[in-house]
Coordinates of C-alpha atoms (C1' of nucleotides) in Angstrom, one line a residue:
Chain A
M176 CA 39.5 33.0 46.8
T177 CA 39.0 29.5 46.1
D178 CA 35.4 30.2 45.3
A179 CA 33.8 32.7 42.9
H180 CA 30.4 32.7 44.3
P181 CA 30.1 35.0 47.3
R182 CA 27.4 33.1 49.0
A183 CA 28.5 29.5 48.4
H184 CA 29.8 27.9 51.6
A185 CA 29.3 24.4 51.0
S186 CA 29.1 22.3 47.9
R187 CA 26.6 19.5 48.9
P188 CA 23.1 20.3 50.1
R189 CA 23.8 18.1 53.3
D190 CA 21.5 15.2 54.4
P191 CA 18.7 16.6 56.6
N192 CA 17.5 14.4 59.6
A193 CA 20.8 13.0 60.7
P194 CA 22.1 13.3 64.2
S195 CA 22.9 16.9 64.3
S196 CA 26.3 16.9 66.0
G197 CA 27.5 13.6 64.5
G198 CA 29.3 14.7 61.5
A199 CA 32.6 16.3 60.4
L200 CA 34.3 19.0 62.3
A201 CA 33.8 21.6 59.6
E202 CA 30.5 22.8 58.8
M203 CA 29.3 22.7 62.4
S204 CA 27.1 25.3 64.0
A205 CA 28.9 27.3 66.7
D206 CA 26.9 25.8 69.5
A207 CA 27.7 22.2 68.4
L208 CA 31.3 23.2 68.2
V209 CA 31.5 24.6 71.7
T210 CA 29.6 21.6 73.0
A211 CA 32.0 19.4 71.4
Q212 CA 35.3 21.4 72.9
L213 CA 33.7 21.3 76.3
R214 CA 32.9 17.8 76.2
E215 CA 36.5 17.0 75.3
A216 CA 37.7 19.2 78.0
I217 CA 35.8 17.2 80.6
T218 CA 36.4 13.8 79.2
R219 CA 40.3 14.5 78.8
G220 CA 40.2 15.6 82.5
Q221 CA 41.2 19.3 81.9
L222 CA 37.9 20.0 83.9
S223 CA 37.9 17.9 87.0
P224 CA 35.0 16.2 88.7
N225 CA 32.8 18.4 90.6
E226 CA 34.6 21.4 89.3
R227 CA 32.4 24.5 88.9
L228 CA 31.5 25.6 85.5
V229 CA 31.2 29.3 85.4
E230 CA 29.6 30.4 82.3
A231 CA 31.5 33.6 82.1
E232 CA 34.8 32.0 82.5
L233 CA 34.0 29.4 79.9
A234 CA 32.7 31.9 77.6
E235 CA 36.0 33.7 77.8
R236 CA 38.0 30.5 77.5
F237 CA 36.2 29.6 74.3
A238 CA 36.0 32.9 72.9
V239 CA 32.2 32.7 72.6
N240 CA 29.1 34.2 73.8
R241 CA 27.5 33.1 77.2
A242 CA 24.5 31.9 75.3
H243 CA 26.6 29.4 73.6
I244 CA 28.1 28.2 76.8
R245 CA 24.5 28.0 78.1
T246 CA 23.3 25.6 75.5
A247 CA 26.6 23.6 75.5
L248 CA 25.9 23.0 79.1
A249 CA 22.3 22.1 78.5
M250 CA 23.3 19.6 76.0
L251 CA 26.1 18.0 78.4
D252 CA 23.6 18.1 81.1
Q253 CA 21.1 16.0 78.9
D254 CA 23.8 13.2 78.2
G255 CA 25.0 13.3 81.9
L256 CA 28.5 14.7 81.9
V257 CA 27.4 17.8 83.8
V258 CA 24.9 18.6 86.4
R259 CA 23.0 21.9 86.6
L260 CA 21.4 23.1 89.6
P261 CA 18.8 26.1 89.1
N262 CA 20.4 29.3 90.1
R263 CA 23.5 27.6 91.4
G264 CA 25.4 26.8 88.2
A265 CA 26.9 23.8 86.6
R266 CA 29.6 21.3 87.8
V267 CA 31.3 18.5 86.1
R268 CA 29.4 15.5 87.2
V269 CA 31.2 13.1 89.4
I270 CA 30.6 9.4 88.5
S271 CA 30.0 7.4 91.7
D272 CA 31.6 4.0 92.0
D273 CA 28.4 2.5 91.8
E274 CA 27.4 4.3 88.6
A275 CA 30.7 3.7 87.0
I276 CA 29.8 -0.2 87.2
E277 CA 26.5 0.6 86.1
I278 CA 27.8 2.1 82.9
A279 CA 30.3 -0.7 82.4
E280 CA 27.5 -3.3 82.7
T281 CA 25.2 -1.3 80.1
R282 CA 28.0 -0.9 77.9
L283 CA 28.5 -4.6 78.0
A284 CA 24.9 -5.2 77.2
I285 CA 24.9 -3.0 74.1
E286 CA 28.2 -3.8 72.8
A287 CA 27.6 -7.5 72.9
M288 CA 24.7 -6.8 70.6
V289 CA 27.1 -4.8 68.4
A290 CA 29.6 -7.4 68.2
R291 CA 26.5 -9.8 67.0
Q292 CA 25.6 -7.3 64.4
A293 CA 29.0 -6.8 63.2
A294 CA 29.6 -10.4 62.8
A295 CA 26.4 -10.6 60.8
K296 CA 27.0 -7.9 58.5
A297 CA 30.9 -8.3 58.1
D298 CA 32.4 -7.6 54.8
A299 CA 35.8 -7.7 53.4
T300 CA 36.8 -4.1 54.2
G301 CA 35.9 -4.5 57.7
R302 CA 37.4 -8.0 58.3
A303 CA 40.9 -6.6 56.8
A304 CA 40.4 -3.5 59.1
L305 CA 39.8 -5.8 62.1
R306 CA 42.8 -8.0 61.5
A307 CA 45.1 -4.9 60.8
L308 CA 43.9 -3.5 64.2
E309 CA 44.6 -6.9 65.8
K310 CA 48.2 -7.0 64.6
D311 CA 48.9 -3.3 65.7
M312 CA 47.6 -4.3 69.1
A313 CA 49.8 -7.2 69.3
R314 CA 52.8 -4.9 68.4
A315 CA 51.7 -2.6 71.1
V316 CA 51.6 -5.5 73.7
E317 CA 55.1 -6.8 72.7
Q318 CA 56.5 -3.2 72.9
G319 CA 54.7 -2.5 76.2
D320 CA 53.1 0.6 75.0
S321 CA 50.2 1.3 77.0
V322 CA 49.2 4.3 75.2
L323 CA 49.4 2.8 71.8
Y324 CA 47.4 -0.2 73.1
S325 CA 44.7 1.9 74.5
Q326 CA 44.4 3.7 71.2
C327 CA 44.2 0.5 69.2
N328 CA 41.7 -0.8 71.6
A329 CA 39.4 2.1 71.1
A330 CA 39.8 2.0 67.4
L331 CA 38.9 -2.0 67.3
H332 CA 35.7 -1.1 69.3
R333 CA 34.9 1.7 66.9
E334 CA 35.4 -0.4 63.8
L335 CA 33.1 -3.0 65.2
Q336 CA 30.5 -0.4 65.7
R337 CA 30.9 1.0 62.3
M338 CA 30.5 -2.5 60.8
A339 CA 27.3 -3.1 62.8
G340 CA 25.9 0.0 61.3
N341 CA 23.6 0.6 64.4
A342 CA 23.6 4.4 64.8
T343 CA 21.5 4.2 67.8
A344 CA 23.9 1.9 69.7
D345 CA 26.7 4.1 68.4
R346 CA 25.4 7.2 70.0
I347 CA 24.7 5.5 73.3
L348 CA 28.0 3.9 73.4
N349 CA 29.9 7.0 72.6
T350 CA 28.2 8.7 75.5
L351 CA 28.8 5.7 77.9
K352 CA 32.4 5.6 76.8
S353 CA 32.9 9.2 77.5
H354 CA 32.0 8.6 81.0
L355 CA 34.4 5.6 81.3
V356 CA 37.4 7.0 79.8
R357 CA 38.7 8.7 83.0
L358 CA 38.5 5.4 84.7
Q359 CA 39.6 2.8 82.2
Y360 CA 43.1 3.6 82.4
R361 CA 43.3 2.1 85.8
V362 CA 42.4 -1.2 84.2
F363 CA 44.9 -0.9 81.4
L364 CA 47.7 -0.3 83.9
L365 CA 47.1 -3.4 85.8
P366 CA 49.8 -6.1 85.4
G367 CA 49.2 -8.6 82.8
R368 CA 45.9 -6.9 81.6
P369 CA 47.2 -6.2 78.0
K370 CA 48.0 -9.7 77.4
T371 CA 44.6 -11.2 78.5
S372 CA 42.9 -8.3 76.8
L373 CA 44.7 -9.1 73.7
A374 CA 43.6 -12.7 73.8
E375 CA 40.0 -11.6 74.3
H376 CA 40.2 -9.3 71.5
R377 CA 41.6 -11.8 69.1
A378 CA 38.5 -14.2 69.9
I379 CA 36.2 -11.3 69.0
V380 CA 38.0 -10.6 65.7
A381 CA 38.1 -14.3 64.9
A382 CA 34.4 -14.7 65.6
V383 CA 33.4 -11.6 63.8
C384 CA 35.6 -12.3 60.7
A385 CA 34.2 -15.9 60.6
G386 CA 30.6 -14.3 60.7
D387 CA 29.7 -16.3 63.6
A388 CA 27.3 -14.0 65.5
D389 CA 26.7 -16.1 68.5
A390 CA 30.4 -16.6 69.1
A391 CA 31.1 -12.9 68.4
E392 CA 28.5 -12.0 71.1
R393 CA 30.0 -14.4 73.5
A394 CA 33.4 -13.4 73.0
M395 CA 32.6 -9.6 73.5
R396 CA 30.6 -10.5 76.6
D397 CA 33.6 -12.3 78.1
H398 CA 35.9 -9.4 77.0
L399 CA 33.8 -6.9 78.8
T400 CA 32.8 -9.0 81.7
S401 CA 36.5 -9.3 82.3
F402 CA 36.8 -5.6 81.9
T403 CA 34.0 -5.0 84.4
R404 CA 35.5 -7.2 86.9
L405 CA 38.7 -5.6 86.8
L406 CA 37.1 -2.2 87.0
K407 CA 35.2 -3.2 90.2
Q408 CA 38.5 -4.4 91.5
A409 CA 40.4 -1.3 90.9
I410 CA 37.5 0.7 92.4
E411 CA 37.6 -1.4 95.4
V412 CA 41.5 -0.9 95.7
A413 CA 41.1 2.7 95.3
R414 CA 38.4 2.8 98.0
L415 CA 40.6 1.2 100.5
G416 CA 43.8 2.4 99.5
G417 CA 42.8 6.0 98.7
F418 CA 41.6 6.7 102.2
Chain B
M161 CA 2.3 31.2 105.7
T162 CA 3.6 27.7 106.6
D163 CA 7.0 29.0 106.7
A164 CA 8.2 32.2 108.5
H165 CA 11.4 32.6 106.8
P166 CA 10.8 34.8 103.6
R167 CA 13.7 33.2 101.7
A168 CA 12.9 29.5 102.4
H169 CA 11.6 27.9 99.3
A170 CA 12.3 24.1 99.8
S171 CA 12.5 22.2 103.0
R172 CA 15.2 19.6 102.1
P173 CA 18.6 20.9 100.8
R174 CA 18.3 18.5 97.8
D175 CA 20.8 16.1 96.7
P176 CA 23.3 17.6 94.2
N177 CA 24.8 15.5 91.5
A178 CA 21.7 13.7 90.4
P179 CA 20.4 13.7 86.7
S180 CA 19.1 17.2 86.6
S181 CA 15.8 16.7 84.9
G182 CA 15.0 13.3 86.5
G183 CA 13.2 14.4 89.6
A184 CA 9.7 15.5 90.6
L185 CA 7.7 18.0 88.5
A186 CA 7.8 20.7 91.2
E187 CA 11.0 22.4 91.9
M188 CA 12.0 22.2 88.2
S189 CA 13.8 25.1 86.3
A190 CA 11.8 26.6 83.7
D191 CA 14.0 25.2 80.9
A192 CA 13.5 21.7 82.2
L193 CA 9.8 22.2 82.4
V194 CA 9.6 23.6 79.0
T195 CA 11.7 20.7 77.7
A196 CA 9.7 18.1 79.3
Q197 CA 6.3 19.7 77.9
L198 CA 8.1 19.8 74.3
R199 CA 9.1 16.2 74.7
E200 CA 5.8 15.1 75.6
A201 CA 4.1 17.1 72.8
I202 CA 6.3 15.3 70.3
T203 CA 6.0 11.7 71.7
R204 CA 2.3 12.1 72.1
G205 CA 2.2 12.9 68.3
Q206 CA 0.7 16.5 68.9
L207 CA 3.6 17.5 66.8
S208 CA 4.1 15.1 63.7
P209 CA 7.4 13.9 62.4
N210 CA 9.3 16.2 60.3
E211 CA 7.0 19.1 61.4
R212 CA 9.0 22.5 61.5
L213 CA 9.4 23.7 65.0
V214 CA 9.5 27.5 64.7
E215 CA 10.9 29.0 67.9
A216 CA 8.5 32.0 68.0
E217 CA 5.4 29.7 67.7
L218 CA 6.6 27.4 70.3
A219 CA 7.5 30.3 72.6
E220 CA 3.9 31.8 72.4
R221 CA 2.3 28.4 72.7
F222 CA 4.2 27.4 75.9
A223 CA 4.1 31.1 77.1
V224 CA 7.8 31.4 77.6
N225 CA 10.6 33.1 76.1
R226 CA 12.3 32.2 73.0
A227 CA 15.6 31.4 74.9
H228 CA 13.7 28.7 76.7
I229 CA 12.4 27.0 73.5
R230 CA 16.1 27.3 72.2
T231 CA 17.6 25.4 75.0
A232 CA 14.8 23.0 75.0
L233 CA 15.5 22.3 71.5
A234 CA 19.1 21.8 72.1
M235 CA 18.3 19.3 74.6
L236 CA 15.8 17.3 72.6
D237 CA 18.4 17.5 69.7
Q238 CA 20.8 15.8 72.0
D239 CA 18.6 12.8 72.7
G240 CA 17.5 12.5 69.1
L241 CA 14.0 13.8 69.2
V242 CA 14.6 16.8 67.2
V243 CA 17.0 17.7 64.4
R244 CA 18.4 21.2 63.9
L245 CA 19.9 22.5 60.8
P246 CA 22.1 25.6 61.2
N247 CA 20.1 28.6 60.2
R248 CA 17.4 26.5 59.1
G249 CA 15.6 25.9 62.2
A250 CA 14.5 22.6 64.0
R251 CA 12.0 19.8 63.0
V252 CA 10.7 16.7 64.7
R253 CA 13.0 14.0 63.9
V254 CA 11.6 11.3 61.7
I255 CA 12.3 7.9 62.7
S256 CA 13.1 5.7 59.7
D257 CA 12.0 2.1 59.5
D258 CA 15.5 0.9 59.9
E259 CA 16.1 3.0 62.8
A260 CA 13.0 1.9 64.5
I261 CA 14.4 -1.8 64.2
E262 CA 17.6 -0.3 65.6
I263 CA 15.9 1.2 68.5
A264 CA 13.9 -1.9 69.4
E265 CA 17.0 -4.0 69.2
T266 CA 19.0 -1.7 71.4
R267 CA 16.2 -1.6 73.8
L268 CA 16.1 -5.4 73.9
A269 CA 19.8 -5.7 74.8
I270 CA 19.5 -3.3 77.7
E271 CA 16.2 -4.5 79.1
A272 CA 17.3 -8.1 79.1
M273 CA 20.1 -6.9 81.3
V274 CA 17.7 -4.9 83.5
A275 CA 15.4 -7.9 84.0
R276 CA 18.6 -9.9 85.1
Q277 CA 19.3 -7.2 87.6
A278 CA 15.8 -6.9 88.8
A279 CA 15.7 -10.6 89.5
A280 CA 18.9 -10.4 91.4
K281 CA 17.8 -7.6 93.6
A282 CA 14.1 -8.4 93.9
D283 CA 12.6 -7.7 97.3
A284 CA 9.2 -8.3 98.6
T285 CA 7.8 -5.1 97.8
G286 CA 8.8 -5.3 94.1
R287 CA 7.6 -8.9 93.9
A288 CA 4.3 -7.9 95.2
A289 CA 4.1 -4.9 92.7
L290 CA 4.9 -7.2 89.7
R291 CA 2.1 -9.6 90.8
A292 CA -0.4 -7.1 91.1
L293 CA 0.5 -5.6 87.7
E294 CA 0.2 -9.0 86.3
K295 CA -3.2 -9.3 87.7
D296 CA -4.1 -5.9 86.2
M297 CA -2.7 -7.0 83.0
A298 CA -4.8 -10.3 82.9
R299 CA -7.9 -8.2 83.4
A300 CA -7.0 -5.8 80.8
V301 CA -6.7 -8.7 78.3
E302 CA -9.9 -10.3 79.5
Q303 CA -11.8 -7.1 78.9
G304 CA -10.0 -6.5 75.7
D305 CA -9.1 -3.1 76.9
S306 CA -6.0 -2.1 74.6
V307 CA -5.4 1.1 76.3
L308 CA -5.4 -0.2 79.8
Y309 CA -3.1 -3.0 78.7
S310 CA -0.7 -0.8 77.2
Q311 CA -0.4 1.3 80.4
C312 CA 0.0 -1.8 82.6
N313 CA 2.7 -2.9 80.0
A314 CA 4.5 0.2 80.5
A315 CA 4.0 0.2 84.2
L316 CA 5.4 -3.3 84.6
H317 CA 8.5 -2.5 82.6
R318 CA 8.8 0.6 84.7
E319 CA 8.7 -1.5 87.8
L320 CA 11.4 -3.8 86.6
Q321 CA 13.7 -0.8 85.9
R322 CA 13.0 0.6 89.3
M323 CA 13.8 -2.9 91.1
A324 CA 16.9 -3.1 89.0
G325 CA 18.0 0.3 90.3
N326 CA 20.2 1.0 87.4
A327 CA 20.0 4.6 86.8
T328 CA 22.1 4.7 83.7
A329 CA 20.0 2.0 81.9
D330 CA 16.9 3.8 83.1
R331 CA 17.8 7.0 81.4
I332 CA 18.7 5.4 78.1
L333 CA 15.6 3.2 78.2
N334 CA 13.3 6.1 78.8
T335 CA 14.8 7.8 75.6
L336 CA 14.5 4.8 73.5
K337 CA 11.0 4.2 74.6
S338 CA 10.1 7.7 73.7
H339 CA 11.1 7.2 70.3
L340 CA 9.0 4.0 70.2
V341 CA 5.8 5.0 71.6
R342 CA 4.4 6.3 68.3
L343 CA 5.1 2.9 66.8
Q344 CA 4.2 0.3 69.2
Y345 CA 0.5 0.9 69.2
R346 CA 0.5 -0.8 65.8
V347 CA 2.0 -4.1 67.5
F348 CA -0.6 -3.9 70.2
L349 CA -3.4 -3.7 67.8
L350 CA -2.4 -7.1 66.0
P351 CA -4.8 -9.9 66.7
G352 CA -4.0 -12.2 69.5
R353 CA -1.0 -10.0 70.5
P354 CA -2.1 -9.1 74.1
K355 CA -2.7 -12.8 74.8
T356 CA 0.8 -13.8 73.7
S357 CA 2.2 -10.9 75.2
L358 CA 0.5 -11.5 78.7
A359 CA 2.0 -15.0 78.8
E360 CA 5.5 -13.7 78.1
H361 CA 5.0 -11.1 80.9
R362 CA 4.0 -13.9 83.1
A363 CA 7.2 -15.8 82.5
I364 CA 9.1 -12.6 83.2
V365 CA 7.4 -12.0 86.5
A366 CA 7.8 -15.4 87.6
A367 CA 11.4 -15.5 86.9
V368 CA 12.1 -12.3 88.5
C369 CA 10.0 -13.1 91.6
A370 CA 11.9 -16.4 92.0
G371 CA 15.2 -14.6 92.0
D372 CA 16.3 -16.4 88.9
A373 CA 18.3 -14.1 86.9
D374 CA 19.2 -16.3 84.0
A375 CA 15.6 -17.1 83.4
A376 CA 14.5 -13.5 84.0
E377 CA 17.0 -12.5 81.1
R378 CA 15.8 -15.2 78.9
A379 CA 12.2 -14.4 79.3
M380 CA 12.5 -10.7 78.7
R381 CA 14.7 -11.5 75.6
D382 CA 11.9 -13.7 74.4
H383 CA 9.4 -11.2 75.0
L384 CA 11.3 -8.3 73.2
T385 CA 12.3 -10.5 70.4
S386 CA 8.9 -11.3 69.8
F387 CA 7.9 -7.7 70.1
T388 CA 10.7 -6.6 67.7
R389 CA 9.6 -9.4 65.2
L390 CA 6.2 -8.1 65.1
L391 CA 7.3 -4.6 65.0
K392 CA 9.2 -5.5 61.7
Q393 CA 6.2 -7.2 60.5
A394 CA 4.0 -4.2 60.9
I395 CA 6.6 -1.9 59.4
E396 CA 6.8 -4.2 56.3
V397 CA 3.0 -4.2 56.0
A398 CA 2.9 -0.5 56.3
R399 CA 5.6 0.0 53.7
L400 CA 3.7 -2.2 51.2
G401 CA 0.2 -1.2 52.1
G402 CA 0.7 2.4 52.9
F403 CA 2.0 3.2 49.2
Chain C
dC182 C1' 31.6 32.0 122.2
dC183 C1' 27.8 31.2 119.1
dG184 C1' 23.7 31.9 116.3
dC185 C1' 21.1 34.9 113.3
dG186 C1' 20.0 38.5 110.2
dC187 C1' 21.7 41.3 106.6
dC188 C1' 24.6 43.3 103.2
dG189 C1' 27.6 43.2 98.8
dG190 C1' 29.8 40.7 95.2
dA191 C1' 29.5 37.1 92.1
dT192 C1' 26.7 34.2 89.2
dT193 C1' 22.8 32.8 86.9
dG194 C1' 18.1 33.6 84.8
dT195 C1' 15.2 36.6 81.7
dC196 C1' 14.3 39.4 78.0
dA197 C1' 14.1 42.4 73.9
dA198 C1' 16.6 44.4 70.3
dC199 C1' 19.4 44.0 66.5
dA200 C1' 22.2 41.4 62.7
dA201 C1' 22.6 37.5 59.6
dT202 C1' 20.6 33.9 56.9
dT203 C1' 17.3 31.4 54.4
dT204 C1' 13.3 30.9 51.4
dG205 C1' 10.0 31.7 48.2
dG206 C1' 8.3 34.7 44.9
dT207 C1' 8.7 38.0 40.9
dC208 C1' 10.6 39.7 37.0
dA209 C1' 13.3 40.4 33.3
dA210 C1' 16.4 38.3 29.8
dC211 C1' 17.3 34.6 27.0
Chain D
dG157 C1' 9.2 28.2 28.6
dT158 C1' 13.1 28.3 31.6
dT159 C1' 17.0 30.2 33.8
dG160 C1' 18.9 33.5 36.8
dA161 C1' 19.3 37.4 39.8
dC162 C1' 17.2 40.0 42.9
dC163 C1' 14.0 41.5 46.6
dA164 C1' 11.0 41.0 50.8
dA165 C1' 9.3 38.3 54.6
dA166 C1' 10.1 35.0 57.8
dT167 C1' 13.2 32.8 60.8
dT168 C1' 17.3 32.0 63.2
dG169 C1' 21.5 33.6 65.4
dT170 C1' 23.9 37.1 68.5
dT171 C1' 24.4 40.3 71.8
dG172 C1' 24.1 43.3 75.9
dA173 C1' 21.4 45.0 79.5
dC174 C1' 18.8 44.0 83.4
dA175 C1' 16.7 41.3 87.2
dA176 C1' 16.6 37.6 90.4
dT177 C1' 19.2 34.5 93.3
dC178 C1' 22.9 32.5 95.8
dC179 C1' 27.0 32.7 98.8
dG180 C1' 30.3 34.7 101.5
dG181 C1' 31.5 37.5 105.2
dC182 C1' 30.3 40.9 108.9
dG183 C1' 28.4 42.7 112.9
dC184 C1' 24.7 42.6 116.4
dG185 C1' 22.5 40.5 120.2
dG186 C1' 22.3 36.7 123.2

DNA sequence: CCGCGCCGGATTGTCAACAATTTGGTCAAC
DNA sequence: GTTGACCAAATTGTTGACAATCCGGCGCGG
């Protein structure tokens, strides 16, 4: 209706040689879409760790062919969200305590670099965005709104990634974070955490906006070190208390 | 012959929940095997950047079904070695100059952490292995054997990864390195590079063996900063001279 | 009562045929 | 000479059927 040409389906020719599944939600291959859906189902906890992922079931659930599920599982296997044992099917990969810490530490290493790069490349738009997010964050703390806070937190880190313009680090960080989402809420819920976290974020924003790369890296390092320490603590508590 | 039970095919039950394609070459699913082969073909340069990857061709080349090629392409797409455009097939992904630098920088960030962790966990075995590799490396420099040197170099970094015992960092580093292999030879061939590189490696080995985490991280950082700088230089030269 | 082999259902792995899409070339019309 | 539509070959996307494998329970023998 909106387009007279029967064969036309996209106006722009699309940039080739770009990470295949990175783009917008529309104009995505069926495989990529299914993969994204499955990934989200896992990270949101709708599929619990170690749960068996039966191809036929998933195919029905997402209303697609088994082949699509199959490639989706292969891709998620590739970035460690799923384990596949030959002839025995796939399961949601369980992240061991030790591994969770590994992930947090690796994230720290990369994100410290990202903060440095963001500071080095900071422009007016980015600075404004950061300051706005800082304000939102402060409001969330005042109101004691954990959900909002966690959203602002994620948004702020994403904005830093955007400013750094490091696609490689981006991809890796997104993968690492998808592993952490299920764990980080424990840290957010610790008493007093939002307040310290806010202060740490302020330091990051200030350093990045000032274009001080060293300070930005240091601030991010402090922030994520503190996060990692609390994560370890939370894990330890769970290990002792849970059993 | 060696086993009376007709159904037995592996002695140990195998640890579930481990990165699927990380293990030994035997006992690998067909998909994983094909993926590994294709990955190697790409990293070794047998398939040039931007080359079209026709499923039927590859299927014949590796003597497998098209479906296997399909999942292999999906997995390689996932870790950025291949780009797939819907209905238009897959190509070997070309790494732009900027991206090569990004990759080198990200590698630096992670490997600095790995060096730190290796130093913290260093045991007698690891120390011995590092010292042996250092010797081999020195010999390679004396003899002016670039190939041997590059192998020792890779082995040394791998040994550090092993010592650090950080599976997450491992996976990421291996991916990043697979992108760099085709570029790093330019750096190795620069005049005088092996000698400086050797000195840098000596510093790393010394720090790690001494269990000095800070020094190890610093040494690795210096080493890879120097590498990255030369890589940038090599790229710049190629950009100006190549055209 | 316990181990062992075996069978049936469920699930994954393999494959080839078919449908849909892109691509490049040809030809006519302007 | 150039533009545009159309056609054919090549290639990817989709689907269903079939084979191979694993997992549970069941019965047999010790």
